[in-house]
CSV table of C-alpha atoms and ligand atoms in Angstrom, one decimal:
chain,number,residue,atom,x,y,z
A,83,MET,CA,0.0,0.0,0.0
A,84,SER,CA,1.5,3.3,-1.0
A,85,ARG,CA,2.1,6.0,1.6
A,86,ILE,CA,-0.3,8.8,2.2
A,87,ALA,CA,0.9,12.4,1.9
A,88,LEU,CA,-0.9,15.5,3.1
A,89,VAL,CA,0.3,18.8,1.5
A,90,THR,CA,-1.0,22.1,3.0
A,91,GLY,CA,-1.5,25.0,0.7
A,92,GLY,CA,-1.5,22.2,-1.8
A,93,VAL,CA,-3.6,23.5,-4.7
A,94,SER,CA,-1.3,26.3,-5.9
A,95,GLY,CA,2.3,27.3,-6.3
A,96,ILE,CA,5.0,25.1,-4.7
A,97,GLY,CA,2.2,23.1,-2.9
A,98,ALA,CA,0.5,22.1,-6.1
A,99,ALA,CA,3.7,21.2,-7.8
A,100,THR,CA,4.6,19.1,-4.8
A,101,ALA,CA,1.2,17.3,-4.6
A,102,LYS,CA,1.4,16.5,-8.4
A,103,LEU,CA,5.0,15.2,-8.2
A,104,LEU,CA,4.2,13.0,-5.1
A,105,GLN,CA,1.2,11.7,-7.0
A,106,LYS,CA,3.3,11.0,-10.1
A,107,SER,CA,5.8,9.2,-7.9
A,108,GLY,CA,3.2,6.8,-6.5
A,109,TYR,CA,2.1,8.4,-3.3
A,110,ARG,CA,-1.5,8.9,-2.4
A,111,VAL,CA,-1.9,12.6,-1.9
A,112,VAL,CA,-4.5,14.9,-0.2
A,113,ALA,CA,-4.2,18.6,-0.8
A,114,ASN,CA,-5.3,21.1,1.9
A,115,PHE,CA,-6.3,24.6,0.9
A,116,PHE,CA,-8.1,27.6,2.4
A,117,GLY,CA,-9.8,30.6,0.8
A,118,ASN,CA,-9.0,29.8,-2.8
A,119,ASP,CA,-12.0,27.6,-3.6
A,120,VAL,CA,-12.0,28.3,-7.4
A,121,GLU,CA,-8.3,27.4,-7.8
A,122,ALA,CA,-8.9,24.3,-5.6
A,123,ALA,CA,-11.8,23.1,-7.8
A,124,ALA,CA,-9.7,23.5,-10.9
A,125,PHE,CA,-6.7,21.7,-9.3
A,126,ALA,CA,-8.9,18.8,-8.3
A,127,ALA,CA,-10.5,18.5,-11.7
A,128,GLU,CA,-7.1,18.6,-13.4
A,129,THR,CA,-5.2,16.2,-11.1
A,130,SER,CA,-8.0,14.1,-9.4
A,131,ILE,CA,-6.1,14.7,-6.2
A,132,PRO,CA,-8.6,15.0,-3.4
A,133,THR,CA,-8.7,18.4,-1.7
A,134,ARG,CA,-9.9,19.4,1.8
A,135,SER,CA,-10.4,22.9,3.1
A,136,TRP,CA,-9.4,24.2,6.5
A,137,ASP,CA,-7.3,27.1,8.0
A,138,VAL,CA,-4.0,25.7,9.3
A,139,ALA,CA,-3.8,28.8,11.6
A,140,ASP,CA,-6.8,27.3,13.5
A,141,PHE,CA,-5.8,24.6,15.9
A,142,ALA,CA,-9.3,23.0,16.2
A,143,ALA,CA,-9.9,23.1,12.5
A,144,SER,CA,-6.5,21.5,11.9
A,145,GLN,CA,-7.3,18.7,14.3
A,146,ALA,CA,-10.7,18.1,12.7
A,147,GLY,CA,-9.2,18.4,9.2
A,148,VAL,CA,-6.6,15.8,9.9
A,149,ALA,CA,-9.1,13.5,11.6
A,150,ALA,CA,-11.3,13.6,8.5
A,151,VAL,CA,-8.4,12.9,6.1
A,152,VAL,CA,-7.4,9.9,8.3
A,153,GLN,CA,-11.0,8.6,8.3
A,154,ASP,CA,-11.4,9.0,4.5
A,155,PHE,CA,-7.9,7.9,3.3
A,156,GLY,CA,-6.0,6.3,6.2
A,157,PRO,CA,-3.1,7.4,8.5
A,158,ILE,CA,-0.9,10.2,7.3
A,159,ASP,CA,2.7,9.1,6.7
A,160,ILE,CA,4.0,12.3,5.1
A,161,LEU,CA,3.1,15.9,6.0
A,162,VAL,CA,4.3,18.8,3.9
A,163,ASN,CA,3.7,22.1,5.7
A,164,ASN,CA,3.7,24.4,2.8
A,165,ALA,CA,0.8,26.8,3.5
A,166,GLY,CA,2.1,30.3,4.0
A,167,ILE,CA,1.3,34.0,3.5
A,168,THR,CA,3.2,37.2,3.2
A,169,ARG,CA,2.1,40.6,4.5
A,170,ASP,CA,5.2,42.6,3.5
A,171,SER,CA,5.8,46.0,5.2
A,172,THR,CA,8.6,47.8,6.7
A,173,LEU,CA,8.5,47.5,10.5
A,174,HIS,CA,7.8,51.2,11.1
A,175,LYS,CA,4.5,50.7,9.1
A,176,MET,CA,3.6,47.2,10.1
A,177,THR,CA,0.3,46.7,11.9
A,178,PRO,CA,-0.1,44.1,14.7
A,179,GLU,CA,-2.5,42.3,12.3
A,180,GLN,CA,0.2,42.0,9.6
A,181,TRP,CA,2.6,40.6,12.2
A,182,ARG,CA,0.2,38.2,13.8
A,183,SER,CA,-1.4,36.8,10.6
A,184,VAL,CA,2.0,35.8,9.2
A,185,ILE,CA,3.2,34.3,12.5
A,186,ASP,CA,-0.2,32.4,12.9
A,187,VAL,CA,-0.2,30.9,9.4
A,188,ASP,CA,3.4,30.4,8.6
A,189,LEU,CA,4.7,29.3,12.1
A,190,GLY,CA,1.5,28.5,14.0
A,191,GLY,CA,0.3,26.4,11.1
A,192,CYS,CA,3.4,24.2,11.4
A,193,PHE,CA,2.6,23.6,15.1
A,194,ASN,CA,-1.1,23.0,14.5
A,195,MET,CA,-0.5,20.5,11.7
A,196,CYS,CA,2.4,18.7,13.3
A,197,ARG,CA,0.5,18.4,16.5
A,198,ALA,CA,-2.4,16.8,14.7
A,199,VAL,CA,-0.3,14.1,12.9
A,200,ILE,CA,2.5,13.5,15.4
A,201,GLU,CA,0.8,11.1,17.7
A,202,GLY,CA,-0.3,8.8,14.9
A,203,MET,CA,3.2,8.8,13.4
A,204,ARG,CA,4.7,8.0,16.8
A,205,GLU,CA,2.3,5.1,17.2
A,206,ARG,CA,3.1,3.7,13.8
A,207,ARG,CA,6.8,4.5,14.1
A,208,PHE,CA,7.1,6.2,10.8
A,209,GLY,CA,6.8,9.7,9.6
A,210,ARG,CA,8.2,12.2,7.1
A,211,ILE,CA,7.6,15.9,7.8
A,212,VAL,CA,8.9,18.7,5.5
A,213,ASN,CA,8.3,22.3,6.7
A,214,ILE,CA,8.7,24.9,4.0
A,215,SER,CA,10.8,27.8,5.2
A,216,SER,CA,12.4,30.4,3.0
A,217,VAL,CA,15.7,31.8,1.8
A,218,ASN,CA,14.6,35.0,3.6
A,219,ALA,CA,14.6,33.2,7.0
A,220,LEU,CA,18.4,32.7,6.4
A,221,SER,CA,19.3,36.0,4.8
A,222,GLY,CA,16.7,38.4,6.2
A,223,GLN,CA,14.7,40.6,3.7
A,224,PHE,CA,13.8,44.2,3.7
A,225,GLY,CA,10.0,44.5,4.4
A,226,GLN,CA,9.7,41.0,5.9
A,227,THR,CA,10.4,41.1,9.6
A,228,ASN,CA,7.2,39.1,10.1
A,229,TYR,CA,7.8,36.6,7.4
A,230,ALA,CA,11.6,36.2,8.2
A,231,ALA,CA,10.7,35.7,11.9
A,232,ALA,CA,8.1,33.1,11.1
A,233,LYS,CA,10.2,31.2,8.6
A,234,ALA,CA,13.3,31.3,10.8
A,235,GLY,CA,11.0,30.0,13.6
A,236,VAL,CA,10.1,27.1,11.3
A,237,ILE,CA,13.7,26.1,11.2
A,238,GLY,CA,14.1,26.0,15.0
A,239,PHE,CA,10.8,24.2,15.3
A,240,THR,CA,12.1,21.6,12.7
A,241,LYS,CA,15.3,20.9,14.6
A,242,ALA,CA,13.6,20.4,17.9
A,243,LEU,CA,10.9,18.1,16.5
A,244,ALA,CA,13.6,16.2,14.6
A,245,LEU,CA,15.2,15.4,18.0
A,246,GLU,CA,11.8,14.2,19.4
A,247,GLY,CA,11.0,12.1,16.3
A,248,ALA,CA,14.3,10.4,15.8
A,249,SER,CA,13.7,7.4,18.1
A,250,ARG,CA,10.4,6.8,16.3
A,251,ASN,CA,11.7,6.9,12.7
A,252,ILE,CA,10.0,10.2,12.1
A,253,THR,CA,12.2,12.6,10.1
A,254,VAL,CA,11.6,16.3,10.2
A,255,ASN,CA,13.3,18.6,7.8
A,256,ALA,CA,13.0,22.2,6.5
A,257,LEU,CA,13.2,23.2,2.9
A,258,ALA,CA,14.2,26.8,2.2
A,259,PRO,CA,13.2,27.8,-1.3
A,260,GLY,CA,14.5,30.9,-3.0
A,261,TYR,CA,12.4,33.2,-5.1
A,262,THR,CA,10.0,30.9,-7.0
A,263,ASP,CA,7.6,31.6,-9.9
A,264,THR,CA,4.4,31.6,-7.9
A,265,GLY,CA,1.6,34.1,-7.1
A,266,MET,CA,3.4,35.1,-3.9
A,267,VAL,CA,6.4,36.3,-5.7
A,268,LYS,CA,4.4,37.8,-8.6
A,269,ALA,CA,2.8,40.1,-6.0
A,270,VAL,CA,6.2,41.7,-5.3
A,271,PRO,CA,6.3,45.1,-7.1
A,272,GLU,CA,8.0,44.8,-10.5
A,273,THR,CA,10.9,47.2,-9.7
A,274,VAL,CA,11.6,45.5,-6.4
A,275,LEU,CA,11.6,42.0,-8.1
A,276,GLN,CA,14.0,43.3,-10.7
A,277,GLY,CA,16.5,44.1,-8.0
A,278,ILE,CA,16.0,40.7,-6.4
A,279,LEU,CA,16.6,38.9,-9.7
A,280,GLU,CA,19.9,40.7,-10.0
A,281,GLY,CA,21.0,39.1,-6.7
A,282,ILE,CA,20.3,35.6,-7.9
A,283,PRO,CA,23.4,34.0,-9.5
A,284,ILE,CA,21.3,31.7,-11.6
A,285,SER,CA,19.5,34.9,-12.9
A,286,ARG,CA,15.9,33.6,-12.8
A,287,LEU,CA,13.1,32.5,-10.5
A,288,ALA,CA,12.9,28.8,-9.5
A,289,THR,CA,10.0,26.8,-11.0
A,290,PRO,CA,7.7,25.3,-8.4
A,291,GLU,CA,8.7,21.9,-9.8
A,292,GLU,CA,12.3,22.5,-8.9
A,293,ILE,CA,11.3,23.0,-5.3
A,294,ALA,CA,9.0,20.0,-5.3
A,295,ARG,CA,11.9,17.8,-6.3
A,296,GLY,CA,13.5,18.6,-2.9
A,297,VAL,CA,10.4,17.6,-1.0
A,298,LEU,CA,10.2,14.3,-3.0
A,299,PHE,CA,13.8,13.6,-2.0
A,300,LEU,CA,13.2,14.3,1.7
A,301,VAL,CA,10.0,12.3,2.1
A,302,ALA,CA,11.4,9.0,0.6
A,303,ASP,CA,11.5,5.9,2.8
A,304,GLU,CA,15.2,5.8,1.9
A,305,ALA,CA,15.8,9.3,3.4
A,306,GLY,CA,15.5,8.0,6.9
A,307,PHE,CA,19.0,9.3,8.0
A,308,ILE,CA,18.3,12.9,6.9
A,309,THR,CA,16.7,14.8,9.8
A,310,GLY,CA,16.8,18.2,11.3
A,311,THR,CA,18.4,19.7,8.2
A,312,THR,CA,17.5,22.7,6.0
A,313,LEU,CA,17.7,22.1,2.3
A,314,SER,CA,18.3,25.3,0.4
A,315,ILE,CA,17.1,25.5,-3.2
A,316,ASN,CA,17.7,29.2,-4.1
A,317,GLY,CA,19.7,29.5,-7.3
A,318,GLY,CA,22.8,30.5,-5.3
A,319,LYS,CA,21.1,33.6,-3.7
A,320,TYR,CA,22.2,32.7,-0.2
A,321,MET,CA,24.8,30.1,0.7
A,322,ALA,CA,24.5,29.2,4.4
B,134,CAA,N1,17.0,47.6,0.8
B,134,CAA,C1,17.2,48.9,1.3
B,134,CAA,N2,16.4,49.9,1.2
B,134,CAA,C2,15.2,49.7,0.5
B,134,CAA,C3,14.9,48.4,0.0
B,134,CAA,C4,15.8,47.4,0.1
B,134,CAA,N3,15.6,46.2,-0.4
B,134,CAA,N4,13.7,48.6,-0.6
B,134,CAA,C5,13.3,49.8,-0.4
B,134,CAA,N5,14.2,50.5,0.3
B,134,CAA,C6,14.2,51.9,0.7
B,134,CAA,C7,13.6,52.8,-0.4
B,134,CAA,O1,14.6,53.2,-1.2
B,134,CAA,C8,13.1,54.0,0.5
B,134,CAA,O2,14.1,54.7,0.9
B,134,CAA,P1,13.9,56.3,1.4
B,134,CAA,O3,13.0,56.2,2.6
B,134,CAA,O4,15.3,56.7,1.8
B,134,CAA,O5,13.3,57.0,0.3
B,134,CAA,C9,12.5,53.2,1.6
B,134,CAA,O6,13.2,52.0,1.8
B,134,CAA,C10,11.0,52.9,1.5
B,134,CAA,O7,10.6,52.4,2.7
B,134,CAA,P2,9.0,52.3,3.0
B,134,CAA,O8,8.8,51.8,4.4
B,134,CAA,O9,8.3,53.5,2.5
B,134,CAA,O10,8.7,51.1,2.0
B,134,CAA,P3,7.6,50.9,1.0
B,134,CAA,O11,6.3,51.0,1.8
B,134,CAA,O12,7.8,51.7,-0.2
B,134,CAA,O13,7.7,49.3,0.5
B,134,CAA,C11,7.9,47.0,0.8
B,134,CAA,C12,8.2,48.4,1.4
B,134,CAA,C13,6.4,46.8,0.6
B,134,CAA,C14,8.3,46.0,1.8
B,134,CAA,C15,8.6,46.8,-0.5
B,134,CAA,O14,10.0,47.1,-0.3
B,134,CAA,C16,8.5,45.3,-1.0
B,134,CAA,O15,7.5,44.9,-1.5
B,134,CAA,N6,9.6,44.6,-0.9
B,134,CAA,C17,9.6,43.1,-1.3
B,134,CAA,C18,9.8,42.3,-0.1
B,134,CAA,C19,10.0,40.9,-0.6
B,134,CAA,O16,11.0,40.6,-1.2
B,134,CAA,N7,9.1,40.0,-0.4
B,134,CAA,C20,9.2,38.7,-0.8
B,134,CAA,C21,7.8,38.1,-1.1
B,134,CAA,S1,7.9,36.5,-1.9
B,134,CAA,C22,8.4,35.5,-0.6
B,134,CAA,O17,8.5,35.9,0.5
B,134,CAA,C23,8.7,34.1,-0.9
B,134,CAA,C24,9.9,33.7,-0.4
B,134,CAA,O18,10.0,32.9,0.5
B,134,CAA,C25,11.2,34.1,-1.1
């Protein structure tokens, strides 16, 4: 029986590319989404990957969402915490809401989703968790104190949970994408993006598929000795 993978934010951008690549590679995939119903319907029709809607920033909704997935498809072997948002602003203009919403989704979502799957993984003594961080967690980024804090938090969270999971054959890794050709990056003002592109040695955005390949690598049964690491895929923009 093939392993079951749950991808949050799984109907667009890096999440959709990941869900499709995992499906193509023989995994049974469920894609979570929230707020983008039209995109989710199109994704489900195109891929026949089942989709389920809940807000990963909501603890109770995440518990219920995971329970429903387990009931409908079986225990979750692989969790890809990809759901994330930006609310870019310099700190001197940032509202508490811009701060909180990014922390709640990008970092809180990781806690809520891992908390919902971890007991089952511990019982079954198998798990693969990949938390999507960002190059900007490592380098910092003008206008992203909220996002850089959340995504750097994801890396610390990953390392701590990797220690806890190690004795149960649960690996936990972070993946730090660089600037990728998704809606999130397209929302960056053109002039700002031009400057960013000039700082990428490979001189282009990543494709979502190039990031998904990293996830596929980390979730393999054969990747059982890789844990607590952060895999950078950033075109050379930042070399940690
Ligand atoms: N470095 C240094 N100074 C900069 C700068 C930079 N990168 N960008 C702007 N400035 C300067 C301007 O020249 C201006 O200077 P003066 O005050 O001396 O004139 C000043 O900062 C403007 O400051 P403001 O607070 O007025 O900024 P703003 O409101 O015009 O815009 C911003 C700020 C919205 C954050 C804008 O800079 C922006 O959109 N930046 C992009 C942030 C970014 O890269 N986001 C990534 C999104 S994708 C993603 O996050 C995915 C991933 O993981 C990679």
